[in-house]
Amino acid sequence: MRNLQVGSIEFYQACKEATIKAYEGKVSKDTLDGIVKLIPNPAANGTSVSCAGDVNLTAAFIYGTVECKLPSKNKTFQGEHWGIGLAGFRASGIFYSAYSNWDAVFDNATAYHVQCLGAAAGIVQVNWFNKDGVPVAQFNGIAGGLGVMQVGGKGSWK
């Protein structure tokens, strides 16, 4: 496992790899290219809305919870999920969206998918979707705990 720091070029590359793994074959190539393009690149000026955030995750075989806090926006996402995994950890990282304002994200995100892969250097990725299954936001962070998981469910921002 690589030693990554949020905001480093290595973290950016690992996030790109995790995004491609999560979406490849599930969305069109143009959509995937658009999602990857929005990941904040530390070597370039940002083209997406982004802020720091924290995610707390639990998974006990088939059931678990997710909580994402964006202190600068005074918002918290809470959800329950079903999937395969055994994990419990906190991750700090970057939350971003293709939307030009945060209210659109908070109003439209109704479901999420979480993946944490050791192969992706301990990257935790949470993808949010609207009611039609279109990606609306993403969190990329580094796991501060143990576990491998791939889960999803419904939830809302409060």
Coordinates of C-alpha atoms in Angstrom, one line a residue:
M1 CA 0.0 0.0 0.0
R2 CA 1.3 3.4 -1.0
N3 CA 1.7 6.3 1.5
L4 CA -0.7 8.9 0.1
Q5 CA -1.5 12.4 1.2
V6 CA -4.8 14.1 0.2
G7 CA -4.0 16.7 -2.4
S8 CA -0.8 15.0 -3.7
I9 CA -0.5 14.0 -7.4
E10 CA -0.3 10.4 -6.2
F11 CA -3.6 10.7 -4.4
Y12 CA -5.1 12.3 -7.6
Q13 CA -3.9 9.3 -9.7
A14 CA -5.2 6.8 -7.2
C15 CA -8.6 8.6 -7.2
K16 CA -8.7 8.5 -11.0
E17 CA -8.0 4.7 -10.9
A18 CA -10.7 4.1 -8.4
T19 CA -13.2 6.2 -10.4
I20 CA -12.5 4.3 -13.6
K21 CA -12.9 1.0 -11.7
A22 CA -16.2 2.2 -10.2
Y23 CA -17.8 3.4 -13.4
E24 CA -16.2 1.6 -16.3
G25 CA -18.9 -0.4 -18.2
K26 CA -21.7 1.2 -16.2
V27 CA -21.7 4.7 -17.9
S28 CA -20.8 5.8 -21.4
K29 CA -17.1 6.6 -22.1
D30 CA -18.0 10.3 -22.5
T31 CA -19.7 10.4 -19.1
L32 CA -16.8 8.6 -17.5
D33 CA -14.3 10.9 -19.1
G34 CA -16.4 13.9 -17.8
I35 CA -16.4 12.5 -14.2
V36 CA -12.6 11.8 -14.2
K37 CA -12.0 15.3 -15.6
L38 CA -13.7 16.9 -12.6
I39 CA -11.5 15.2 -10.0
P40 CA -9.5 18.1 -8.4
N41 CA -6.0 17.9 -9.9
P42 CA -3.3 19.5 -7.6
A43 CA -1.3 20.4 -10.7
A44 CA -4.0 22.5 -12.4
N45 CA -6.6 25.1 -11.6
G46 CA -9.8 23.4 -10.4
T47 CA -12.8 23.2 -12.8
S48 CA -15.2 21.7 -10.2
V49 CA -16.7 22.9 -6.9
S50 CA -14.9 21.2 -4.1
C51 CA -14.3 21.3 -0.3
A52 CA -12.8 19.3 2.5
G53 CA -15.0 16.6 4.1
D54 CA -14.9 13.6 6.4
V55 CA -16.6 10.2 6.0
N56 CA -17.3 7.6 8.7
L57 CA -18.1 4.1 7.4
T58 CA -19.2 0.8 9.0
A59 CA -19.9 -2.4 7.3
A60 CA -20.7 -5.7 9.1
F61 CA -20.9 -8.3 6.4
I62 CA -24.0 -7.2 4.6
Y63 CA -25.3 -4.1 6.5
G64 CA -23.7 -0.8 7.5
T65 CA -23.9 3.0 7.7
V66 CA -22.2 6.0 6.1
E67 CA -22.0 9.5 7.4
C68 CA -20.3 12.3 5.4
K69 CA -19.8 15.7 7.1
L70 CA -19.0 18.9 5.3
P71 CA -18.2 21.3 8.1
S72 CA -17.7 24.3 5.8
K73 CA -21.2 23.8 4.4
N74 CA -22.9 22.7 7.7
K75 CA -24.3 19.6 6.0
T76 CA -24.3 15.9 6.8
F77 CA -25.2 13.0 4.6
Q78 CA -26.5 9.9 6.4
G79 CA -27.4 6.6 4.8
E80 CA -27.7 2.9 5.4
H81 CA -26.4 0.3 3.0
W82 CA -26.4 -3.2 2.0
G83 CA -23.5 -4.9 0.3
I84 CA -20.4 -7.0 1.0
G85 CA -17.8 -5.8 3.3
L86 CA -16.3 -5.8 6.8
A87 CA -14.9 -2.4 7.7
G88 CA -15.0 0.4 10.1
F89 CA -13.1 3.6 9.5
R90 CA -12.9 7.3 9.1
A91 CA -11.6 9.1 6.0
S92 CA -10.7 12.7 5.4
G93 CA -10.5 14.0 1.9
I94 CA -12.1 16.0 -0.9
F95 CA -15.7 16.2 -1.8
Y96 CA -16.6 17.7 -5.2
S97 CA -19.3 18.0 -7.8
A98 CA -20.0 19.0 -11.4
Y99 CA -22.8 21.2 -10.2
S100 CA -22.0 24.9 -9.9
N101 CA -23.7 25.3 -6.5
W102 CA -23.9 23.1 -3.4
D103 CA -27.7 23.3 -3.0
A104 CA -28.1 21.3 -6.2
V105 CA -25.9 18.5 -4.8
F106 CA -27.8 18.5 -1.5
D107 CA -31.2 18.5 -3.1
N108 CA -30.5 15.9 -5.8
A109 CA -28.3 13.3 -4.2
T110 CA -30.6 10.4 -3.2
A111 CA -28.3 7.3 -3.4
Y112 CA -24.7 6.5 -3.0
H113 CA -22.0 3.8 -3.6
V114 CA -18.9 3.3 -1.5
Q115 CA -15.8 1.5 -2.3
C116 CA -12.6 1.0 -0.4
L117 CA -9.9 -1.0 -2.1
G118 CA -6.5 -1.9 -0.8
A119 CA -5.4 -2.1 -4.4
A120 CA -6.2 1.6 -4.7
A121 CA -3.8 2.5 -1.9
G122 CA -6.4 2.7 0.8
I123 CA -8.6 5.1 -1.2
V124 CA -12.1 5.5 0.0
Q125 CA -14.5 6.7 -2.6
V126 CA -18.2 7.7 -2.2
N127 CA -20.2 8.4 -5.3
W128 CA -23.6 10.1 -5.0
F129 CA -26.4 9.7 -7.6
N130 CA -29.7 11.5 -8.4
K131 CA -33.0 9.6 -8.6
D132 CA -32.2 8.7 -12.2
G133 CA -28.9 7.1 -11.3
V134 CA -26.8 10.0 -12.8
P135 CA -23.6 10.8 -10.7
V136 CA -23.9 14.1 -9.0
A137 CA -20.9 14.2 -6.6
Q138 CA -17.9 12.3 -5.3
F139 CA -15.7 12.1 -2.2
N140 CA -12.2 10.8 -2.4
G141 CA -10.2 10.2 0.8
I142 CA -7.7 8.0 2.5
A143 CA -8.9 5.3 4.9
G144 CA -8.0 5.7 8.6
G145 CA -8.8 2.2 9.6
L146 CA -9.2 -1.3 8.2
G147 CA -11.5 -3.0 5.8
V148 CA -12.4 -3.7 2.2
M149 CA -15.9 -2.9 1.1
Q150 CA -18.2 -2.2 -1.8
V151 CA -21.7 -1.1 -0.7
G152 CA -24.5 1.2 -1.6
G153 CA -27.8 2.5 -0.5
K154 CA -30.2 5.5 -0.1
G155 CA -29.7 8.5 2.1
S156 CA -30.1 12.3 2.2
W157 CA -28.2 15.5 3.2
K158 CA -29.4 17.3 6.3

